[in-house]
Amino acid sequence: MKTLLASFLALVTVAWAVTSSSNPAEGASLPWVVRQEALYLTGLWAFSLMSLAIMLATRPAWLERPLGGMDRIYRVHKWAGILAIGFAALHWLVEMSDGVIKSVVGREGRLPKEHEGGFLEVMRDVGEDFGEWAIYALIAMLVLTLWKRLPYRPWRYLHHAMPGLYGMLAIHAAFLAPLDYWTSAIGALLALFIAVGTVSGLRSLSGRIGRGRQVSGDIEAVREQASGLTEVVCRLEDRWRGHRPGQFAFVTFDHIEGAHPFTIACADRGDRHITFQIKALGDYTQGLAARLAAGQPVKIEGPYGRFDYRRGRRKSDQVWIAGGIGVTPFLAWLESLQEAPAEAPVADFYYCTRQRDDDPFVARLESLCAALPTIRLHVVSTDRDRPLTAEALHARHAGERQPEIWFCGPRAFAQSLRSGLRDLGMKRVRFHQEAFEMR
């Protein structure tokens, strides 16, 4: 993700630098030139990243292969949006710096503003106002997004305002960009960003995101596996194209609530039945079992994701680690191998739970792994065992052929293992992790 965003910003920066070097300011003093070019560059960074973020929000399935799955697409979307708002705030601060420069060096050497008159001049004024209002709204949106205590439903409706805010920024960028930009490389990029972002925003406003991958169906069964854990079995229409083990889907049980991503916790048997194991982790999933019943309609969008052990290196040993409800993709993996146990990789599977005796998944995992002799199941129950640590993994799996780790569980747990293994010298370990977060 860091490499992608850095490369994207580098492309914009190079295009800006080429354009700026070919159109040097004449008769302007250095402080005013620096301010002007900083204003243009921060604006370009902010707008290009916002364009990228709104395009990725349309869930482009064709990018799953190069970016590693929809979960990573959404992670890039999230950080592109955060960086865009940060650069927008910096852009506003640079704009406000003219008073400081006046007090230090005076007005002498200031670059003259472009005045074309007529419609263009009117739209410049409109674009300037739009940009300022949009920046205030975006900063407020960022604060609400990072404030995790805000329930998902109101945040979702607020987030629907983003295409409108983007439209305001597009007008700001189009009419306040220097006229000579439009005959240069940066102008071509800017036009591309405006076109892609505008089309993406219109798709969002019209409700067309993911429509081609949506399938209707009915809830066939709802079971409360344990306190706060609900199993939902759905039967889908003929249009369902099936799924690969480890994939997820956006599920809509309630049109007002909207879609939520859940991992598909079963193998594809070709009968259009899919199962979700849903843990009560937020305001929506609390009490979900009481709100669902057999026969209710459901809409599924997907499948998405590339969390698949078969993408790993063939000769590497595998370590699978599941934390709590993160076991769901592994359930699908194990189920898919039951009919072809010879295809199972050699893997150590660590399932981490708080209380083994009360966990409904333990017996299921033991049954599935019993038919797969190359999968060694280790149930780590923190009420009786020491928690799984990087030190324990290092002691068991360090060697010339370092393992490939597939992890699904709490983010803090993953970070602890990753950093710990790195500190212990296992820097060449490939650590695959589901990274899906809606906000």
CSV table of C-alpha atoms in Angstrom, one decimal:
chain,number,residue,atom,x,y,z
A,1,MET,CA,0.0,0.0,0.0
A,2,LYS,CA,2.8,2.5,0.9
A,3,THR,CA,4.6,1.7,-2.3
A,4,LEU,CA,1.4,2.2,-4.4
A,5,LEU,CA,0.5,5.6,-2.8
A,6,ALA,CA,4.1,6.8,-2.9
A,7,SER,CA,4.4,5.9,-6.6
A,8,PHE,CA,1.1,7.6,-7.3
A,9,LEU,CA,2.2,10.8,-5.6
A,10,ALA,CA,5.5,10.6,-7.3
A,11,LEU,CA,3.8,10.5,-10.7
A,12,VAL,CA,1.8,13.6,-9.9
A,13,THR,CA,4.9,15.4,-8.5
A,14,VAL,CA,7.0,14.6,-11.6
A,15,ALA,CA,4.2,15.9,-13.9
A,16,TRP,CA,3.9,19.1,-11.8
A,17,ALA,CA,7.7,19.5,-11.8
A,18,VAL,CA,8.0,19.2,-15.6
A,19,THR,CA,5.2,21.7,-16.1
A,20,SER,CA,6.6,24.2,-13.6
A,21,SER,CA,10.1,24.0,-15.0
A,22,SER,CA,8.8,24.7,-18.5
A,23,ASN,CA,6.8,27.8,-17.3
A,24,PRO,CA,9.1,29.7,-14.9
A,25,ALA,CA,7.7,32.7,-13.2
A,26,GLU,CA,9.3,36.0,-14.4
A,27,GLY,CA,9.9,39.0,-12.1
A,28,ALA,CA,8.6,37.2,-9.0
A,29,SER,CA,10.4,37.0,-5.7
A,30,LEU,CA,11.4,33.6,-4.3
A,31,PRO,CA,8.9,33.6,-1.3
A,32,TRP,CA,6.0,34.3,-3.5
A,33,VAL,CA,7.1,31.7,-6.1
A,34,VAL,CA,7.5,29.1,-3.4
A,35,ARG,CA,4.1,29.8,-2.0
A,36,GLN,CA,2.4,29.7,-5.4
A,37,GLU,CA,4.0,26.4,-6.4
A,38,ALA,CA,3.4,24.9,-2.9
A,39,LEU,CA,-0.3,25.9,-3.3
A,40,TYR,CA,-0.5,24.1,-6.7
A,41,LEU,CA,1.4,21.0,-5.6
A,42,THR,CA,-0.5,20.4,-2.3
A,43,GLY,CA,-3.8,21.0,-4.3
A,44,LEU,CA,-2.7,18.5,-6.9
A,45,TRP,CA,-1.8,15.9,-4.2
A,46,ALA,CA,-5.1,16.4,-2.4
A,47,PHE,CA,-7.3,16.2,-5.5
A,48,SER,CA,-5.4,13.3,-7.1
A,49,LEU,CA,-5.7,11.2,-3.9
A,50,MET,CA,-9.3,12.1,-3.5
A,51,SER,CA,-9.9,11.0,-7.1
A,52,LEU,CA,-8.2,7.7,-6.4
A,53,ALA,CA,-10.2,7.2,-3.2
A,54,ILE,CA,-13.6,7.8,-4.9
A,55,MET,CA,-12.6,5.5,-7.8
A,56,LEU,CA,-11.6,2.7,-5.4
A,57,ALA,CA,-14.9,3.1,-3.5
A,58,THR,CA,-16.7,1.7,-6.5
A,59,ARG,CA,-15.2,-1.7,-5.7
A,60,PRO,CA,-13.4,-2.3,-9.0
A,61,ALA,CA,-13.0,-6.1,-9.0
A,62,TRP,CA,-10.5,-5.9,-11.9
A,63,LEU,CA,-8.0,-4.5,-9.4
A,64,GLU,CA,-8.2,-7.4,-7.0
A,65,ARG,CA,-5.5,-9.4,-8.6
A,66,PRO,CA,-2.8,-6.6,-8.8
A,67,LEU,CA,-3.7,-5.1,-5.4
A,68,GLY,CA,-4.2,-8.5,-3.6
A,69,GLY,CA,-7.9,-8.4,-2.9
A,70,MET,CA,-10.8,-6.1,-2.1
A,71,ASP,CA,-9.8,-5.8,1.5
A,72,ARG,CA,-6.5,-4.2,0.3
A,73,ILE,CA,-8.4,-2.0,-2.2
A,74,TYR,CA,-10.4,-0.7,0.7
A,75,ARG,CA,-7.3,-0.1,2.8
A,76,VAL,CA,-5.8,1.9,0.0
A,77,HIS,CA,-9.1,3.8,-0.4
A,78,LYS,CA,-9.1,4.6,3.4
A,79,TRP,CA,-5.5,5.9,3.4
A,80,ALA,CA,-5.8,7.8,0.1
A,81,GLY,CA,-8.8,9.6,1.7
A,82,ILE,CA,-7.0,10.4,4.9
A,83,LEU,CA,-3.9,11.7,3.0
A,84,ALA,CA,-6.1,13.7,0.6
A,85,ILE,CA,-7.8,15.5,3.5
A,86,GLY,CA,-4.4,16.1,5.2
A,87,PHE,CA,-3.0,17.6,2.0
A,88,ALA,CA,-6.2,19.6,1.5
A,89,ALA,CA,-5.7,21.1,5.0
A,90,LEU,CA,-2.0,21.9,4.1
A,91,HIS,CA,-3.2,23.5,0.9
A,92,TRP,CA,-5.6,25.7,2.8
A,93,LEU,CA,-2.8,26.7,5.2
A,94,VAL,CA,-0.5,27.6,2.3
A,95,GLU,CA,-3.4,29.7,0.9
A,96,MET,CA,-3.6,31.5,4.2
A,97,SER,CA,0.1,32.2,4.3
A,98,ASP,CA,0.0,35.3,2.1
A,99,GLY,CA,-0.5,37.5,5.1
A,100,VAL,CA,2.7,36.2,6.7
A,101,ILE,CA,4.7,36.8,3.5
A,102,LYS,CA,3.3,40.3,3.1
A,103,SER,CA,4.4,41.2,6.7
A,104,VAL,CA,7.9,39.8,6.1
A,105,VAL,CA,8.8,40.7,2.5
A,106,GLY,CA,6.0,42.9,1.4
A,107,ARG,CA,3.9,42.7,-1.7
A,108,GLU,CA,6.9,43.3,-4.1
A,109,GLY,CA,7.5,40.4,-6.4
A,110,ARG,CA,4.0,38.9,-5.9
A,111,LEU,CA,2.7,36.9,-8.8
A,112,PRO,CA,-0.2,38.5,-10.6
A,113,LYS,CA,-3.5,36.7,-10.6
A,114,GLU,CA,-5.0,35.4,-13.8
A,115,HIS,CA,-8.0,37.5,-14.9
A,116,GLU,CA,-9.9,36.3,-17.9
A,117,GLY,CA,-13.2,38.1,-17.1
A,118,GLY,CA,-16.7,36.9,-18.0
A,119,PHE,CA,-17.8,33.3,-17.2
A,120,LEU,CA,-14.4,32.1,-16.4
A,121,GLU,CA,-13.9,34.7,-13.7
A,122,VAL,CA,-17.3,33.9,-12.2
A,123,MET,CA,-16.4,30.2,-12.0
A,124,ARG,CA,-13.1,31.0,-10.4
A,125,ASP,CA,-14.9,32.7,-7.6
A,126,VAL,CA,-17.4,29.9,-7.3
A,127,GLY,CA,-14.6,27.3,-7.4
A,128,GLU,CA,-12.7,29.1,-4.7
A,129,ASP,CA,-15.7,29.1,-2.4
A,130,PHE,CA,-16.5,25.5,-3.2
A,131,GLY,CA,-13.0,24.4,-2.3
A,132,GLU,CA,-13.0,26.2,1.1
A,133,TRP,CA,-16.4,24.8,2.1
A,134,ALA,CA,-15.4,21.3,0.9
A,135,ILE,CA,-12.2,21.3,3.0
A,136,TYR,CA,-14.1,22.2,6.1
A,137,ALA,CA,-16.6,19.4,5.4
A,138,LEU,CA,-13.9,16.9,4.7
A,139,ILE,CA,-12.0,17.6,7.9
A,140,ALA,CA,-15.3,17.1,9.8
A,141,MET,CA,-15.9,13.9,7.9
A,142,LEU,CA,-12.4,12.6,8.8
A,143,VAL,CA,-12.9,13.3,12.5
A,144,LEU,CA,-16.2,11.4,12.5
A,145,THR,CA,-14.7,8.5,10.6
A,146,LEU,CA,-11.8,8.2,13.0
A,147,TRP,CA,-14.2,8.5,16.0
A,148,LYS,CA,-15.1,4.8,16.3
A,149,ARG,CA,-17.8,5.4,18.8
A,150,LEU,CA,-20.0,6.9,16.1
A,151,PRO,CA,-22.5,4.1,15.0
A,152,TYR,CA,-22.0,2.8,11.5
A,153,ARG,CA,-25.5,3.8,10.2
A,154,PRO,CA,-25.2,7.6,10.7
A,155,TRP,CA,-21.6,7.4,9.5
A,156,ARG,CA,-22.8,5.5,6.3
A,157,TYR,CA,-25.3,8.2,5.5
A,158,LEU,CA,-22.7,11.0,6.1
A,159,HIS,CA,-20.3,9.1,3.8
A,160,HIS,CA,-22.8,9.3,1.0
A,161,ALA,CA,-22.1,13.0,0.9
A,162,MET,CA,-18.6,12.4,-0.4
A,163,PRO,CA,-19.5,12.4,-4.2
A,164,GLY,CA,-21.1,15.8,-3.7
A,165,LEU,CA,-18.0,17.1,-1.9
A,166,TYR,CA,-15.9,15.6,-4.7
A,167,GLY,CA,-17.9,17.5,-7.3
A,168,MET,CA,-17.2,20.8,-5.5
A,169,LEU,CA,-13.5,19.9,-5.4
A,170,ALA,CA,-13.5,19.0,-9.1
A,171,ILE,CA,-15.0,22.5,-9.9
A,172,HIS,CA,-12.3,24.1,-7.7
A,173,ALA,CA,-9.5,22.2,-9.4
A,174,ALA,CA,-10.8,22.7,-13.0
A,175,PHE,CA,-11.2,26.5,-12.7
A,176,LEU,CA,-8.4,27.4,-10.4
A,177,ALA,CA,-5.7,25.5,-12.1
A,178,PRO,CA,-3.4,27.8,-14.2
A,179,LEU,CA,-4.5,28.0,-17.9
A,180,ASP,CA,-1.1,26.7,-19.1
A,181,TYR,CA,-1.6,23.5,-17.2
A,182,TRP,CA,-4.2,22.4,-19.8
A,183,THR,CA,-1.5,22.1,-22.5
A,184,SER,CA,0.9,20.1,-20.4
A,185,ALA,CA,1.4,16.7,-18.8
A,186,ILE,CA,-0.2,17.8,-15.5
A,187,GLY,CA,-3.2,19.1,-17.3
A,188,ALA,CA,-3.7,15.7,-19.0
A,189,LEU,CA,-3.5,14.0,-15.6
A,190,LEU,CA,-5.8,16.5,-14.0
A,191,ALA,CA,-8.4,16.0,-16.8
A,192,LEU,CA,-8.1,12.2,-16.3
A,193,PHE,CA,-8.6,12.5,-12.5
A,194,ILE,CA,-11.7,14.7,-13.0
A,195,ALA,CA,-13.2,12.4,-15.5
A,196,VAL,CA,-12.6,9.2,-13.5
A,197,GLY,CA,-13.7,10.8,-10.2
A,198,THR,CA,-16.8,12.3,-11.6
A,199,VAL,CA,-17.9,9.1,-13.2
A,200,SER,CA,-17.2,7.2,-10.0
A,201,GLY,CA,-19.2,9.7,-8.0
A,202,LEU,CA,-22.2,9.5,-10.3
A,203,ARG,CA,-22.1,5.7,-10.0
A,204,SER,CA,-22.1,6.0,-6.2
A,205,LEU,CA,-25.0,8.5,-6.2
A,206,SER,CA,-27.1,6.4,-8.6
A,207,GLY,CA,-26.6,3.2,-6.5
A,208,ARG,CA,-24.8,1.3,-9.2
A,209,ILE,CA,-21.7,0.2,-7.2
A,210,GLY,CA,-21.5,-3.6,-7.3
A,211,ARG,CA,-24.8,-4.0,-9.0
A,212,GLY,CA,-23.4,-6.4,-11.6
A,213,ARG,CA,-22.3,-8.7,-8.7
A,214,GLN,CA,-25.5,-8.6,-6.6
A,215,VAL,CA,-27.6,-11.7,-6.2
A,216,SER,CA,-30.9,-12.0,-4.2
A,217,GLY,CA,-31.8,-14.9,-2.1
A,218,ASP,CA,-33.5,-16.0,1.1
A,219,ILE,CA,-32.4,-16.8,4.6
A,220,GLU,CA,-32.8,-20.5,5.1
A,221,ALA,CA,-31.7,-20.9,8.7
A,222,VAL,CA,-30.6,-18.8,11.6
A,223,ARG,CA,-28.9,-20.4,14.6
A,224,GLU,CA,-27.4,-18.8,17.7
A,225,GLN,CA,-24.2,-20.8,18.1
A,226,ALA,CA,-23.2,-19.2,21.3
A,227,SER,CA,-23.8,-15.9,23.1
A,228,GLY,CA,-23.0,-13.2,20.5
A,229,LEU,CA,-22.4,-15.7,17.7
A,230,THR,CA,-24.9,-16.2,14.9
A,231,GLU,CA,-24.8,-18.6,12.0
A,232,VAL,CA,-26.9,-17.6,9.0
A,233,VAL,CA,-27.4,-19.9,6.1
A,234,CYS,CA,-28.7,-18.4,2.8
A,235,ARG,CA,-29.9,-19.9,-0.4
A,236,LEU,CA,-29.2,-17.7,-3.5
A,237,GLU,CA,-30.7,-17.3,-7.0
A,238,ASP,CA,-29.3,-19.1,-10.0
A,239,ARG,CA,-27.2,-16.0,-10.9
A,240,TRP,CA,-24.8,-16.8,-8.0
A,241,ARG,CA,-21.4,-17.6,-9.6
A,242,GLY,CA,-20.0,-19.5,-6.7
A,243,HIS,CA,-17.0,-18.6,-4.5
A,244,ARG,CA,-13.5,-19.6,-3.6
A,245,PRO,CA,-12.7,-20.6,0.0
A,246,GLY,CA,-11.5,-17.5,1.9
A,247,GLN,CA,-13.6,-15.0,0.0
A,248,PHE,CA,-16.2,-12.6,1.6
A,249,ALA,CA,-19.3,-10.9,0.4
A,250,PHE,CA,-21.3,-7.7,1.2
A,251,VAL,CA,-24.5,-8.8,2.8
A,252,THR,CA,-27.7,-6.7,3.0
A,253,PHE,CA,-30.3,-8.1,5.5
A,254,ASP,CA,-31.9,-4.6,6.0
A,255,HIS,CA,-32.1,-2.1,3.1
A,256,ILE,CA,-32.0,0.8,5.5
A,257,GLU,CA,-28.9,-0.5,7.3
A,258,GLY,CA,-27.1,-1.3,4.0
A,259,ALA,CA,-24.4,-3.8,3.2
A,260,HIS,CA,-21.9,-5.2,5.6
A,261,PRO,CA,-18.9,-7.4,4.7
A,262,PHE,CA,-18.8,-10.9,6.1
A,263,THR,CA,-16.5,-13.8,5.3
A,264,ILE,CA,-18.2,-16.8,3.7
A,265,ALA,CA,-17.6,-19.6,6.2
A,266,CYS,CA,-18.2,-22.6,4.0
A,267,ALA,CA,-16.9,-24.3,0.9
A,268,ASP,CA,-18.7,-23.9,-2.4
A,269,ARG,CA,-20.8,-27.1,-2.9
A,270,GLY,CA,-22.4,-25.9,-6.1
A,271,ASP,CA,-25.9,-25.7,-4.5
A,272,ARG,CA,-26.0,-21.9,-4.1
A,273,HIS,CA,-26.0,-22.2,-0.3
A,274,ILE,CA,-23.6,-20.1,1.7
A,275,THR,CA,-23.0,-19.8,5.4
A,276,PHE,CA,-21.9,-16.8,7.5
A,277,GLN,CA,-20.7,-16.9,11.1
A,278,ILE,CA,-21.3,-13.5,12.5
A,279,LYS,CA,-19.9,-12.3,15.8
A,280,ALA,CA,-21.5,-9.4,17.7
A,281,LEU,CA,-18.7,-6.8,17.4
A,282,GLY,CA,-20.6,-3.6,16.8
A,283,ASP,CA,-23.9,-1.8,17.1
A,284,TYR,CA,-25.4,-3.6,14.1
A,285,THR,CA,-24.3,-7.1,14.8
A,286,GLN,CA,-25.5,-6.9,18.5
A,287,GLY,CA,-28.7,-9.0,18.7
A,288,LEU,CA,-28.7,-9.9,15.0
A,289,ALA,CA,-30.1,-13.3,15.7
A,290,ALA,CA,-33.3,-11.8,17.1
A,291,ARG,CA,-33.8,-9.7,14.0
A,292,LEU,CA,-33.3,-12.4,11.4
A,293,ALA,CA,-35.6,-15.3,10.6
A,294,ALA,CA,-35.9,-18.0,8.0
A,295,GLY,CA,-37.6,-16.9,4.9
A,296,GLN,CA,-36.4,-13.3,5.0
A,297,PRO,CA,-34.9,-11.8,1.8
A,298,VAL,CA,-31.2,-11.2,1.6
A,299,LYS,CA,-29.0,-9.5,-1.0
A,300,ILE,CA,-25.4,-10.7,-1.5
A,301,GLU,CA,-22.8,-8.8,-3.5
A,302,GLY,CA,-19.6,-10.6,-4.4
A,303,PRO,CA,-17.7,-12.7,-3.9
A,304,TYR,CA,-14.5,-10.7,-3.3
A,305,GLY,CA,-11.1,-11.3,-1.8
A,306,ARG,CA,-7.9,-13.3,-2.5
A,307,PHE,CA,-7.2,-14.8,1.0
A,308,ASP,CA,-6.2,-18.2,-0.4
A,309,TYR,CA,-3.3,-20.4,0.8
A,310,ARG,CA,-2.9,-21.7,-2.8
A,311,ARG,CA,-1.4,-18.3,-3.7
A,312,GLY,CA,1.6,-19.0,-1.4
A,313,ARG,CA,4.9,-20.4,-2.4
A,314,ARG,CA,4.7,-24.1,-3.2
A,315,LYS,CA,7.7,-25.3,-1.2
A,316,SER,CA,7.2,-23.2,1.9
A,317,ASP,CA,5.8,-24.5,5.1
A,318,GLN,CA,2.6,-22.9,6.1
A,319,VAL,CA,1.4,-21.5,9.4
A,320,TRP,CA,-2.3,-20.7,9.7
A,321,ILE,CA,-3.4,-18.5,12.6
A,322,ALA,CA,-7.0,-17.7,13.5
A,323,GLY,CA,-8.1,-15.4,16.3
A,324,GLY,CA,-11.7,-15.7,17.4
A,325,ILE,CA,-14.2,-15.1,14.6
A,326,GLY,CA,-11.1,-14.9,12.2
A,327,VAL,CA,-11.5,-18.7,11.9
A,328,THR,CA,-14.2,-18.3,9.2
A,329,PRO,CA,-12.0,-18.3,6.1
A,330,PHE,CA,-10.1,-21.3,7.5
A,331,LEU,CA,-13.4,-23.2,8.0
A,332,ALA,CA,-14.1,-22.7,4.3
A,333,TRP,CA,-10.5,-23.8,3.4
A,334,LEU,CA,-10.8,-27.0,5.5
A,335,GLU,CA,-14.3,-27.8,4.2
A,336,SER,CA,-13.1,-27.5,0.6
A,337,LEU,CA,-10.3,-30.0,1.2
A,338,GLN,CA,-12.5,-32.7,2.6
A,339,GLU,CA,-13.1,-34.3,-0.8
A,340,ALA,CA,-9.5,-34.0,-1.9
A,341,PRO,CA,-7.3,-34.4,1.3
A,342,ALA,CA,-4.2,-35.2,-0.9
A,343,GLU,CA,-4.3,-31.5,-2.0
A,344,ALA,CA,-4.0,-30.2,1.5
A,345,PRO,CA,-0.7,-28.4,2.2
A,346,VAL,CA,1.5,-29.2,5.2
A,347,ALA,CA,0.5,-26.6,7.7
A,348,ASP,CA,0.4,-25.9,11.4
A,349,PHE,CA,-3.0,-24.4,12.3
A,350,TYR,CA,-3.2,-22.3,15.5
A,351,TYR,CA,-6.8,-21.5,16.6
A,352,CYS,CA,-6.7,-18.9,19.4
A,353,THR,CA,-9.8,-18.7,21.6
A,354,ARG,CA,-10.6,-17.5,25.1
A,355,GLN,CA,-12.5,-20.6,26.4
A,356,ARG,CA,-12.1,-23.9,24.6
A,357,ASP,CA,-14.9,-25.6,26.4
A,358,ASP,CA,-17.5,-23.0,25.4
A,359,ASP,CA,-16.2,-22.5,21.8
A,360,PRO,CA,-18.6,-23.9,19.2
A,361,PHE,CA,-15.8,-24.0,16.6
A,362,VAL,CA,-13.4,-26.3,18.4
A,363,ALA,CA,-15.2,-29.6,17.8
A,364,ARG,CA,-15.9,-28.6,14.1
A,365,LEU,CA,-12.2,-27.8,13.6
A,366,GLU,CA,-11.1,-31.1,15.2
A,367,SER,CA,-13.5,-33.0,13.0
A,368,LEU,CA,-12.3,-31.3,9.8
A,369,CYS,CA,-8.6,-31.6,10.6
A,370,ALA,CA,-9.0,-35.3,11.5
A,371,ALA,CA,-9.6,-36.0,7.8
A,372,LEU,CA,-6.5,-34.0,6.8
A,373,PRO,CA,-3.4,-35.5,8.3
A,374,THR,CA,-1.1,-32.8,6.9
A,375,ILE,CA,-3.0,-30.1,8.9
A,376,ARG,CA,-1.8,-30.0,12.5
A,377,LEU,CA,-4.4,-28.3,14.7
A,378,HIS,CA,-3.2,-26.5,17.8
A,379,VAL,CA,-6.0,-25.0,19.9
A,380,VAL,CA,-4.7,-22.2,22.1
A,381,SER,CA,-7.2,-21.5,24.8
A,382,THR,CA,-6.1,-18.5,27.0
A,383,ASP,CA,-8.1,-19.8,30.0
A,384,ARG,CA,-5.6,-22.7,30.3
A,385,ASP,CA,-2.7,-22.1,27.8
A,386,ARG,CA,-0.2,-19.3,27.4
A,387,PRO,CA,-1.3,-16.9,24.6
A,388,LEU,CA,0.3,-17.5,21.2
A,389,THR,CA,3.3,-15.2,20.8
A,390,ALA,CA,6.0,-14.4,18.3
A,391,GLU,CA,8.5,-16.1,20.6
A,392,ALA,CA,6.5,-19.3,20.5
A,393,LEU,CA,6.2,-19.2,16.7
A,394,HIS,CA,10.0,-18.5,16.4
A,395,ALA,CA,10.8,-21.5,18.7
A,396,ARG,CA,8.7,-23.9,16.6
A,397,HIS,CA,9.2,-22.6,13.1
A,398,ALA,CA,12.5,-20.7,12.8
A,399,GLY,CA,14.9,-22.4,10.4
A,400,GLU,CA,16.4,-22.2,7.0
A,401,ARG,CA,13.0,-22.5,5.3
A,402,GLN,CA,11.0,-19.8,7.0
A,403,PRO,CA,7.3,-20.4,7.0
A,404,GLU,CA,4.5,-18.5,5.2
A,405,ILE,CA,2.0,-17.2,7.7
A,406,TRP,CA,-1.8,-16.8,6.9
A,407,PHE,CA,-3.5,-14.7,9.6
A,408,CYS,CA,-7.1,-13.7,10.2
A,409,GLY,CA,-8.0,-12.1,13.5
A,410,PRO,CA,-7.7,-8.9,15.6
A,411,ARG,CA,-5.4,-6.3,14.1
A,412,ALA,CA,-3.5,-5.7,17.3
A,413,PHE,CA,-2.7,-9.4,17.6
A,414,ALA,CA,-1.4,-9.5,14.0
A,415,GLN,CA,0.8,-6.4,14.6
A,416,SER,CA,2.2,-8.0,17.8
A,417,LEU,CA,3.2,-11.2,15.9
A,418,ARG,CA,4.6,-9.4,12.9
A,419,SER,CA,6.8,-7.0,14.8
A,420,GLY,CA,7.8,-9.7,17.2
A,421,LEU,CA,8.9,-12.1,14.4
A,422,ARG,CA,10.8,-9.2,12.8
A,423,ASP,CA,12.7,-8.4,16.0
A,424,LEU,CA,13.6,-12.1,16.4
A,425,GLY,CA,15.2,-12.2,13.0
A,426,MET,CA,12.4,-13.8,10.9
A,427,LYS,CA,12.3,-10.9,8.5
A,428,ARG,CA,11.8,-13.0,5.4
A,429,VAL,CA,8.5,-14.5,6.6
A,430,ARG,CA,5.6,-13.7,4.2
A,431,PHE,CA,2.7,-12.6,6.4
A,432,HIS,CA,-0.7,-12.7,4.7
A,433,GLN,CA,-3.4,-10.9,6.6
A,434,GLU,CA,-7.0,-10.0,5.8
A,435,ALA,CA,-7.1,-6.2,6.2
A,436,PHE,CA,-10.7,-5.4,5.7
A,437,GLU,CA,-12.2,-2.4,7.5
A,438,MET,CA,-15.2,-0.4,6.3
A,439,ARG,CA,-13.9,2.7,8.2
